[in-house]
Coordinates of C-alpha atoms and ligand atoms in Angstrom, one line a residue:
X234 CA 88.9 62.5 56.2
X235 CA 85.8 64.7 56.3
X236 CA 85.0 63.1 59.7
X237 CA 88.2 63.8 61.3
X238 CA 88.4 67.4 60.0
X239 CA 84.7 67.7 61.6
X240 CA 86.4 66.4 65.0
X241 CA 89.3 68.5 64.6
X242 CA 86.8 71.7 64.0
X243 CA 85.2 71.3 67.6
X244 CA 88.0 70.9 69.2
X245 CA 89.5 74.2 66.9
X246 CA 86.6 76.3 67.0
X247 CA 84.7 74.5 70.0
X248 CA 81.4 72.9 69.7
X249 CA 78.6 75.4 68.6
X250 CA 80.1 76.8 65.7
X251 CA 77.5 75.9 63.3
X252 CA 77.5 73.5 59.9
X253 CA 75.0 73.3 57.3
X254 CA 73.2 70.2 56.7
X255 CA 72.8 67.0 58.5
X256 CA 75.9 65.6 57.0
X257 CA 78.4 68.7 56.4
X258 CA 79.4 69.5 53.1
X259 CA 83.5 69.5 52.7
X260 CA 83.8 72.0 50.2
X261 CA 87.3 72.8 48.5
X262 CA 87.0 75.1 45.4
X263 CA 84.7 77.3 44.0
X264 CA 84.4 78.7 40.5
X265 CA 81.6 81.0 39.2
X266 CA 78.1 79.2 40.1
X267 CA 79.7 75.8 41.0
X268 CA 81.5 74.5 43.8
X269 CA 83.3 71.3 44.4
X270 CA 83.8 69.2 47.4
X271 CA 86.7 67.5 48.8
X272 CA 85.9 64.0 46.4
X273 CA 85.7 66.2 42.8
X274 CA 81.7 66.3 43.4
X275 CA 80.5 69.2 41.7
X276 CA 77.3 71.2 43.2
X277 CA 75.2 74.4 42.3
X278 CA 75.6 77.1 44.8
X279 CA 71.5 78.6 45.0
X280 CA 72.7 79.9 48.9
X281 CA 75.8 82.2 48.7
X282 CA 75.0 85.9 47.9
X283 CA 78.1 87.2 49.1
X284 CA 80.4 85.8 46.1
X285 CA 77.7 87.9 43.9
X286 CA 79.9 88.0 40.9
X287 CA 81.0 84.6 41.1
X288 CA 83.3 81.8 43.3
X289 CA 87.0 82.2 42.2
X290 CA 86.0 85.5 39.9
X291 CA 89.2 86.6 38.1
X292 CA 88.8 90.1 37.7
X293 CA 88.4 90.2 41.6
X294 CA 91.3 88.1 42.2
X295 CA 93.5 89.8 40.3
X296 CA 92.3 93.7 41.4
X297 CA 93.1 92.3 44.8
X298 CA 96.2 90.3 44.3
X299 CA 97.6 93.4 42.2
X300 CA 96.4 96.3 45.3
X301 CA 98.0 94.1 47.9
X302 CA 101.5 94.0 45.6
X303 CA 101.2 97.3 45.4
X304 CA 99.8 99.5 48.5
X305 CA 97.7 98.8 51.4
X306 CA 97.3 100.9 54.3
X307 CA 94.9 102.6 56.6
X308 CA 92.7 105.5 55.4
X309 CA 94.4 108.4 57.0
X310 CA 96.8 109.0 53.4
X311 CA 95.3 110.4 50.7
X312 CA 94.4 108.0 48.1
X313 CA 92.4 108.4 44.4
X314 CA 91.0 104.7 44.6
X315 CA 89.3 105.2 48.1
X316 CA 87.4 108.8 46.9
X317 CA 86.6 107.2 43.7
X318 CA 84.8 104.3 45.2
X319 CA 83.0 105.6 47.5
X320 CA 82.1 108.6 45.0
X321 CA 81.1 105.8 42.9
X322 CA 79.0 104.3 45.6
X323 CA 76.8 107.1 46.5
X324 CA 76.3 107.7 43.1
X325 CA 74.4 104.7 42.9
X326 CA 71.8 105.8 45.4
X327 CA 69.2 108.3 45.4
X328 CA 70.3 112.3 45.3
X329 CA 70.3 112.6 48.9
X330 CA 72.9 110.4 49.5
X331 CA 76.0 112.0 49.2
X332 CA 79.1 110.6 51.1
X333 CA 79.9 107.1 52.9
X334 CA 81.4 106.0 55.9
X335 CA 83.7 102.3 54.8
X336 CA 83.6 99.2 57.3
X337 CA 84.4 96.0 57.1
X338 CA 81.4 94.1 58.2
X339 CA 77.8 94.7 58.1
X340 CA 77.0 95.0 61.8
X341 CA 79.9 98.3 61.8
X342 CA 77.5 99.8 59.0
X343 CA 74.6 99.0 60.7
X344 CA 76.0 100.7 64.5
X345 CA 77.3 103.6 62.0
X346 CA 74.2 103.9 61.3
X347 CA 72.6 103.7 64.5
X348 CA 74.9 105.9 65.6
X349 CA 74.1 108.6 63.2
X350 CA 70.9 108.8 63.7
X351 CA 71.4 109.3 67.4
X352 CA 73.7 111.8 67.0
X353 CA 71.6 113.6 64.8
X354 CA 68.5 113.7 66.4
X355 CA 69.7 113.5 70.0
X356 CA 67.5 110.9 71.1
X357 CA 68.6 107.4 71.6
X358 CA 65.2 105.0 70.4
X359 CA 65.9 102.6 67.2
X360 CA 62.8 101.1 65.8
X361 CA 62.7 97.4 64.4
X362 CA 60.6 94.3 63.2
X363 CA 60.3 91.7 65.7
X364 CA 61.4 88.9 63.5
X365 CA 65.2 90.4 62.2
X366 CA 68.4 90.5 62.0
X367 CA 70.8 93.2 61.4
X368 CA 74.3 92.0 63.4
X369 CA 76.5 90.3 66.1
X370 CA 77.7 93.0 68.3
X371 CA 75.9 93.4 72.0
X372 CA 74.1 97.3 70.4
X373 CA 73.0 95.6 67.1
X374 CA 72.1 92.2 68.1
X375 CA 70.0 94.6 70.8
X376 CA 67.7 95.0 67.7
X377 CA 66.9 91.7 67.4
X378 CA 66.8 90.5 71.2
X379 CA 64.3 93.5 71.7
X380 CA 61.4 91.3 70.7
X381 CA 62.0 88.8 73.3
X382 CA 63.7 90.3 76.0
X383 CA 62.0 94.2 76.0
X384 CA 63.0 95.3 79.3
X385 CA 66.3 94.1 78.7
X386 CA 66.7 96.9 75.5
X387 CA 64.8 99.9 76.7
X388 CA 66.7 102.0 73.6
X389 CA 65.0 99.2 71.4
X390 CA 60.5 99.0 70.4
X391 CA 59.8 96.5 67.8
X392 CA 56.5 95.9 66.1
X393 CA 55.4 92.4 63.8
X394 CA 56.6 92.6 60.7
X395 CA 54.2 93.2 57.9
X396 CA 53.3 90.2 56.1
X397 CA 50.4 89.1 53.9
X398 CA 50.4 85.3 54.7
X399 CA 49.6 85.2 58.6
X400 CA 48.5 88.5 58.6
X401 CA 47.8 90.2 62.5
X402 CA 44.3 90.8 61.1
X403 CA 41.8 88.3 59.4
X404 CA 39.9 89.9 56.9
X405 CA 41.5 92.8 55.5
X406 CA 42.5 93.6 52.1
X407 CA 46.1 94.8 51.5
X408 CA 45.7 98.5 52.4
X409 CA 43.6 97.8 55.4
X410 CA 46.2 95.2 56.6
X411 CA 49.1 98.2 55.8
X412 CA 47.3 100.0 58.0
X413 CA 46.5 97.2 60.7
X414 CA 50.6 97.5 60.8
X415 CA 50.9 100.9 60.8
X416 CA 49.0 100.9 63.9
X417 CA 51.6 98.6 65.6
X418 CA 54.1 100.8 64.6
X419 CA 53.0 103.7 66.0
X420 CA 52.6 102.2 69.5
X421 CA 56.8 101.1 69.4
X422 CA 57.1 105.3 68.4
X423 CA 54.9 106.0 71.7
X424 CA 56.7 103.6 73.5
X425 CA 60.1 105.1 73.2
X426 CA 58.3 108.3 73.2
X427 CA 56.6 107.6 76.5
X428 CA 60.0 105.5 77.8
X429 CA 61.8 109.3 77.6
X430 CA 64.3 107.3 75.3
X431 CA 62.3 109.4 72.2
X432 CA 62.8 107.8 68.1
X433 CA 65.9 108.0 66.5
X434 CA 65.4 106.1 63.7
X435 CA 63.5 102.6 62.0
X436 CA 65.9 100.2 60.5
X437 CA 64.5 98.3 58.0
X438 CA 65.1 95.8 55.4
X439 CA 63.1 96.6 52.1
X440 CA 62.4 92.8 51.2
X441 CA 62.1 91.6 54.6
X442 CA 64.9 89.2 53.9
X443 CA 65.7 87.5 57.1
X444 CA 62.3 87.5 58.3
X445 CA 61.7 85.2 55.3
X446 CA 60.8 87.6 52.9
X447 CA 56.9 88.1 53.1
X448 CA 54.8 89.7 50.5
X449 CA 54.7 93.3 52.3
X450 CA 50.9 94.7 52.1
X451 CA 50.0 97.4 50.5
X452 CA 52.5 100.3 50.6
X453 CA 53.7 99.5 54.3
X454 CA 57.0 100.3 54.2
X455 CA 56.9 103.6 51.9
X456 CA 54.3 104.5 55.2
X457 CA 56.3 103.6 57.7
X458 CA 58.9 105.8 56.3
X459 CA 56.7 108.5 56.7
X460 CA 55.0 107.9 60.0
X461 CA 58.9 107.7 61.7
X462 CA 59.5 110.8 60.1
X463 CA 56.7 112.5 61.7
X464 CA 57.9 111.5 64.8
X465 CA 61.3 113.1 64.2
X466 CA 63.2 109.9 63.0
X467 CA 65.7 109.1 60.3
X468 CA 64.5 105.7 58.1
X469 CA 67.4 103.3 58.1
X470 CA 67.5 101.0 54.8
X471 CA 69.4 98.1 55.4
X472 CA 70.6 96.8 52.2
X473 CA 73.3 93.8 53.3
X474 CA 70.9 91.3 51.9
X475 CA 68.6 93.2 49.3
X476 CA 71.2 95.8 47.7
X477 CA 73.8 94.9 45.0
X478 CA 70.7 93.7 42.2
X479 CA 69.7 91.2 44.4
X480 CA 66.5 92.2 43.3
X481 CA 67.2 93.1 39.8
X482 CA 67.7 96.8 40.9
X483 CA 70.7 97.6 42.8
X484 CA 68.5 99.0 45.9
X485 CA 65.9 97.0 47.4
X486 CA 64.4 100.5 49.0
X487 CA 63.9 100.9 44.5
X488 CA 61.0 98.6 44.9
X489 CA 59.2 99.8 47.9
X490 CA 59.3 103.3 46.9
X491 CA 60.9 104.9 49.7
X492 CA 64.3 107.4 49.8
X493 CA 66.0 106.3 52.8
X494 CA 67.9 108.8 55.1
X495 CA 70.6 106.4 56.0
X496 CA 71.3 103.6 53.8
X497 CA 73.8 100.3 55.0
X498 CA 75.2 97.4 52.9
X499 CA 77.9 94.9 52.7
X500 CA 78.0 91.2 51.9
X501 CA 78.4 91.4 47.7
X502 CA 80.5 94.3 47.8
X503 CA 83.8 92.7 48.2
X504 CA 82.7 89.3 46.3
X505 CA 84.3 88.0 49.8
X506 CA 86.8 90.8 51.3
X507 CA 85.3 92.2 54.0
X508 CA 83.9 95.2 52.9
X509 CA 80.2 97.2 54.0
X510 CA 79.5 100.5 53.8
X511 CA 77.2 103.1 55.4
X512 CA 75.7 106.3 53.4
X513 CA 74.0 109.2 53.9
X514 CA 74.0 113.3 53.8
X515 CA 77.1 114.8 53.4
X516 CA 75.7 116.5 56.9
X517 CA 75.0 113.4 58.5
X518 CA 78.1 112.1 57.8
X519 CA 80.4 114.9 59.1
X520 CA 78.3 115.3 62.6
X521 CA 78.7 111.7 62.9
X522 CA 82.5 111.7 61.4
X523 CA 82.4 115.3 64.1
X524 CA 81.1 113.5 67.3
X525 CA 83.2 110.1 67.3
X526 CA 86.2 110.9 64.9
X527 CA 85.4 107.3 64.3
X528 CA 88.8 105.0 62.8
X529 CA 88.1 101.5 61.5
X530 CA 91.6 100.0 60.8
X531 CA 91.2 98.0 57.8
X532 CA 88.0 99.8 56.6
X533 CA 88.7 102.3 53.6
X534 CA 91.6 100.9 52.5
X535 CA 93.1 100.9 49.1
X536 CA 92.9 96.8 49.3
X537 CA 88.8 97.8 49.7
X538 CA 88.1 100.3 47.2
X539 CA 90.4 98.3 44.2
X540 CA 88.3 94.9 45.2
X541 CA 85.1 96.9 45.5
X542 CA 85.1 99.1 42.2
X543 CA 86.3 95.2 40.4
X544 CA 82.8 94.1 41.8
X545 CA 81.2 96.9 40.8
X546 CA 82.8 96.8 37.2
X547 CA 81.4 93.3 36.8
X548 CA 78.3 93.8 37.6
X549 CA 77.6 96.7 35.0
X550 CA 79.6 95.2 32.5
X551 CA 77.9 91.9 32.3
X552 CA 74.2 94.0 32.8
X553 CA 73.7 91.7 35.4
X554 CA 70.8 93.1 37.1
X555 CA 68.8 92.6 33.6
X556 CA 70.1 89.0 33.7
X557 CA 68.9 88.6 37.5
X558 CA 65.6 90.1 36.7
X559 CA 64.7 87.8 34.1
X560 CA 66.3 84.4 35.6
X561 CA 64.5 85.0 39.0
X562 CA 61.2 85.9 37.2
X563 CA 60.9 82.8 35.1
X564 CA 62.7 80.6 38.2
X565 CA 59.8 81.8 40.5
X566 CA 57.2 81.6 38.1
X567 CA 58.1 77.7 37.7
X568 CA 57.7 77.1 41.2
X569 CA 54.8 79.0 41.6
X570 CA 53.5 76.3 39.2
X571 CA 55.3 73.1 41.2
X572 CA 53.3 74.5 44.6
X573 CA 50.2 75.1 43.0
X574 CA 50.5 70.7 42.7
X575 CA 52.7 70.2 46.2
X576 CA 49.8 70.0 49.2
X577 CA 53.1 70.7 51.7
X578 CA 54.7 74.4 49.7
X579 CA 52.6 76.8 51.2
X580 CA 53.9 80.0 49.7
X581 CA 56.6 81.3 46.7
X582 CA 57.6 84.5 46.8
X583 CA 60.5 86.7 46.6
X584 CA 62.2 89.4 44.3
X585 CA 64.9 88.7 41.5
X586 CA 67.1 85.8 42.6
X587 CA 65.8 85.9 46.1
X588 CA 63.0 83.5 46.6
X589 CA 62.0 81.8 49.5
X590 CA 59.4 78.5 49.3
X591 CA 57.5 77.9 52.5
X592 CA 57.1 74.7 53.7
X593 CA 53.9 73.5 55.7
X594 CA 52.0 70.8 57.1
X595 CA 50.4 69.4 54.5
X596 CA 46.7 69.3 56.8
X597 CA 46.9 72.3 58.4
X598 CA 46.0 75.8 58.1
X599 CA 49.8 76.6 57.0
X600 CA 51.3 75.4 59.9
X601 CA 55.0 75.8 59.4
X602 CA 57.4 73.2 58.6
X603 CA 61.0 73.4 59.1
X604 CA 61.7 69.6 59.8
X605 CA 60.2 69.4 55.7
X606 CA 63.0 72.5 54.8
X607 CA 65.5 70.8 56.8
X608 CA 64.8 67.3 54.8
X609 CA 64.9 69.5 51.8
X610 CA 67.8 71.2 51.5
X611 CA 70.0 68.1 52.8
X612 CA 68.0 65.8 49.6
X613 CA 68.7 69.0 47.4
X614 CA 72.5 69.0 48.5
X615 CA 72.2 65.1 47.6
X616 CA 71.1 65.7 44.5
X617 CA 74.0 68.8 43.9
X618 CA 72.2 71.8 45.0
X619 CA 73.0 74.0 47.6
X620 CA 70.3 76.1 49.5
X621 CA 69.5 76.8 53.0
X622 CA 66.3 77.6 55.2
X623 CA 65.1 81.0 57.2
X624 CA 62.7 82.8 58.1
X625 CA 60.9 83.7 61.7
X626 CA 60.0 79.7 61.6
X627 CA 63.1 78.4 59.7
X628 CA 60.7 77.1 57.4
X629 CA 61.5 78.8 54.3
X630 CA 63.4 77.2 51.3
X631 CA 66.1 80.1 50.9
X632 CA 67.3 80.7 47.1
X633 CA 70.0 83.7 47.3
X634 CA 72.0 82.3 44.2
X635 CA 75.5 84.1 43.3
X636 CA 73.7 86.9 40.4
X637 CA 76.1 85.5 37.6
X638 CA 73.8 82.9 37.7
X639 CA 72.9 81.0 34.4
X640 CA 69.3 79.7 32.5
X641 CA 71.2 76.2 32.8
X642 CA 71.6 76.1 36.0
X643 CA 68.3 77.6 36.7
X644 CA 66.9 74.5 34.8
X645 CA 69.3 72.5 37.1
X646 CA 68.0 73.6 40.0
X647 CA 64.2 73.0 38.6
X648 CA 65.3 69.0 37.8
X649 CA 66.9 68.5 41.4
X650 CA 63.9 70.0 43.0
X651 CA 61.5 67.9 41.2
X652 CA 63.7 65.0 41.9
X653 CA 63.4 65.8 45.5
X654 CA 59.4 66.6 45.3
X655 CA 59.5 62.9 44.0
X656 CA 61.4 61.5 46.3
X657 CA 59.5 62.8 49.3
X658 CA 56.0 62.1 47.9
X659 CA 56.5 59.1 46.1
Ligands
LIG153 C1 70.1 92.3 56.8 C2 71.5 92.1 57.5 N1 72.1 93.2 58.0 C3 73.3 93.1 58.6 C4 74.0 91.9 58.6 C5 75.3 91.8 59.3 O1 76.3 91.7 58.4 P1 77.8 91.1 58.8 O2 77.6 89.6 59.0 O3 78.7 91.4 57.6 O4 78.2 91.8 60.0 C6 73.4 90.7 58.1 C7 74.1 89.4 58.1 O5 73.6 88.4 57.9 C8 72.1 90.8 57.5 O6 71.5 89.8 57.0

């Protein structure tokens, strides 16, 4: 059945469309932490951040089923559930954040964003590490092809993104290597400078998520912040993977110690409805808002803020960014301990219940591995754990667990992945 429905799907979506693992899961329900597959087999979801306060979460469901009886329009009527959420919203953030444009998707936020910024300062250059990824649409997905393709995105400079492990410069401790990237910075700023295209704004991620998460040296990123600044830029947080307690704070730009100008999420906020957010200044906003009288038909809508205050609810009811703290400090630590004994896991690292394990060649001078992190997450699967693999050498073990995760199936995870580790070395 699974194999037919796998035909059917090429045929349906065409070839391309991309499955996880080398035999595709068939999943079919999902409740909390778990889900289940099409024969009753029950696994532990360690990938899916989006479903943050759980598969199948009730008090989601039923703010959404209840909004959708009830009303559901556009945002051009005035409606108490919209203002309060997004009230709500910017009150998480930092003082300077004071009103929020409401998408559907990430990449919207993110070209809101973009936008912004351009409009604000009147120059047209976005800043970004070479190794990202911030959307799908031909402007955002510009911010990523940058690093190959240069001449193709003159509006686009990227630099390498800061990292500790293979760092640009032998040698250094952690403030010289901030520094060795600082540099590399400021030559993407005198490139747009020098193009005429001039810095609108760095977009960054705060934990470096889908560059694999490296340790960050020193205090890069609260630098960088500054040095764009200098050059008449707005810093851009991009918060779609490390917002929402991710880390065990509900901003990843809390741990780096920067205030961003701009700040964009999405994924958790709807626990699965589309729903991402961009916000800023109440004077950002309303040039932007000025300049494009910019309409997003299913963004702001009652359906959106009744799902999104339901998530938020949950999370500060069930003080889950304590819980995430502590599970992903004591989940790390133990597999700090399993790589300090596996000749092949190069590197653990990560923030609250993001981890990522790095998996190399067990002769070589860390030579990435991502045939060893595809093996692993499809034996991980087989044991009934779900995980994936990223990074700029899609070598990284990837641990984004939904945050109502639980000490037991922390410790389930730890048995599968020793099981594997077994299995693999004998
Ligand atoms: C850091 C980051 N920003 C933005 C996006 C785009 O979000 P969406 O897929 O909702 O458009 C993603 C998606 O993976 C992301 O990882």
């Amino acid at each position: 059945m699974s194999q037919s429905l796998q035909a059917r799907r090429e045929r349906a979506l065409g070839a391309g469309s991309q499955l996880f693992y080398t035999e595709p899961l068939h999943i079919v329900r999902g409740e909390g932490v778990e889900l289940f597959d099409a024969d009753g087999r029950r696994y532990i979801d360690m990938y899916n951040n989006v479903p943050c306060v759980g598969h199948g979460n009730a008090r989601v469901a039923e703010a959404m089923a209840a909004q959708q009886a009830t009303l559901n329009v556009h945002s051009r009527y005035l409606h108490e559930g919209i203002v309060s959420f997004a009230e709500r919203l910017v009150a998480l953030h930092h003082d300077g954040i004071e009103s929020a444009v409401i998408t559907c998707t990430g990449t919207e936020a993110v070209e809101v964003a973009m936008a912004m910024a351009r409009i604000a300062t009147g120059r047209r250059g976005v800043i970004a590490t070479n190794a990202t990824y911030h959307g799908n649409t031909e402007a955002v997905i510009a911010l990523r092809r940058a690093a190959m393709r240069p001449d193709e995105h003159p509006d686009v400079a990227t630099f390498p993104y800061p990292q500790q492990l293979r760092p640009i410069r032998a040698g250094l401790d952690s403030h010289a290597l901030a520094d060795a990237y600082l540099d590399e910075l400021a030559t993407a700023i005198e490139r747009l400078e020098s193009s005429g295209a001039g810095v609108a704004a760095v977009i960054l991620c705060s934990i470096q998520a889908n560059e694999g998460l490296p340790d960050i040296p020193g205090d890069f990123i609260a630098k960088a912040a500054d040095l764009v600044r200098a050059a008449g830029g707005l810093v851009i947080a991009d918060e779609v993977q490390a917002g929402y307690c991710r880390t065990g704070r509900w901003w990843g730009y809390e741990l780096t110690g920067f205030e961003p100008d701009i700040a964009v999420m999405g994924k958790p906020m709807g626990n699965g409805l589309p729903l991402a957010a961009t916000v800023a200044s109440r004077d950002l906003v309303e040039r932007f808002r000025g300049e494009t009288r910019y309409f997003n038909t299913y963004g702001a809508s009652p359906l959106q803020a009744a799902v999104g205050h339901a998530v938020i609810d949950e999370i500060e009811e069930r003080g889950l960014a304590a819980s995430v703290a502590e599970l992903g400090f004591g989940l790390r630590t133990a597999l700090v301990e399993r790589a300090e004994r596996c000749p092949w896991i190069g590197d653990v690292r990560g923030h609250g219940l993001y981890i990522g394990v790095e998996m190399v060649e067990p002769e070589g001078e860390l030579v990435p591995d991502p045939s060893r992190a595809v093996e692993f997450t499809d034996r991980l699967k087989d044991q009934g754990v779900l995980a994936s693999n990223a990074g700029a050498f899609a070598n990284v073990l990837k641990l984004r667990p939904p945050l109502v995760l639980q000490q037991s199936h922390a410790e389930e995870f730890l048995a599968a992945f020793d099981a594997v580790l077994q299995e693999i070395d004998g």
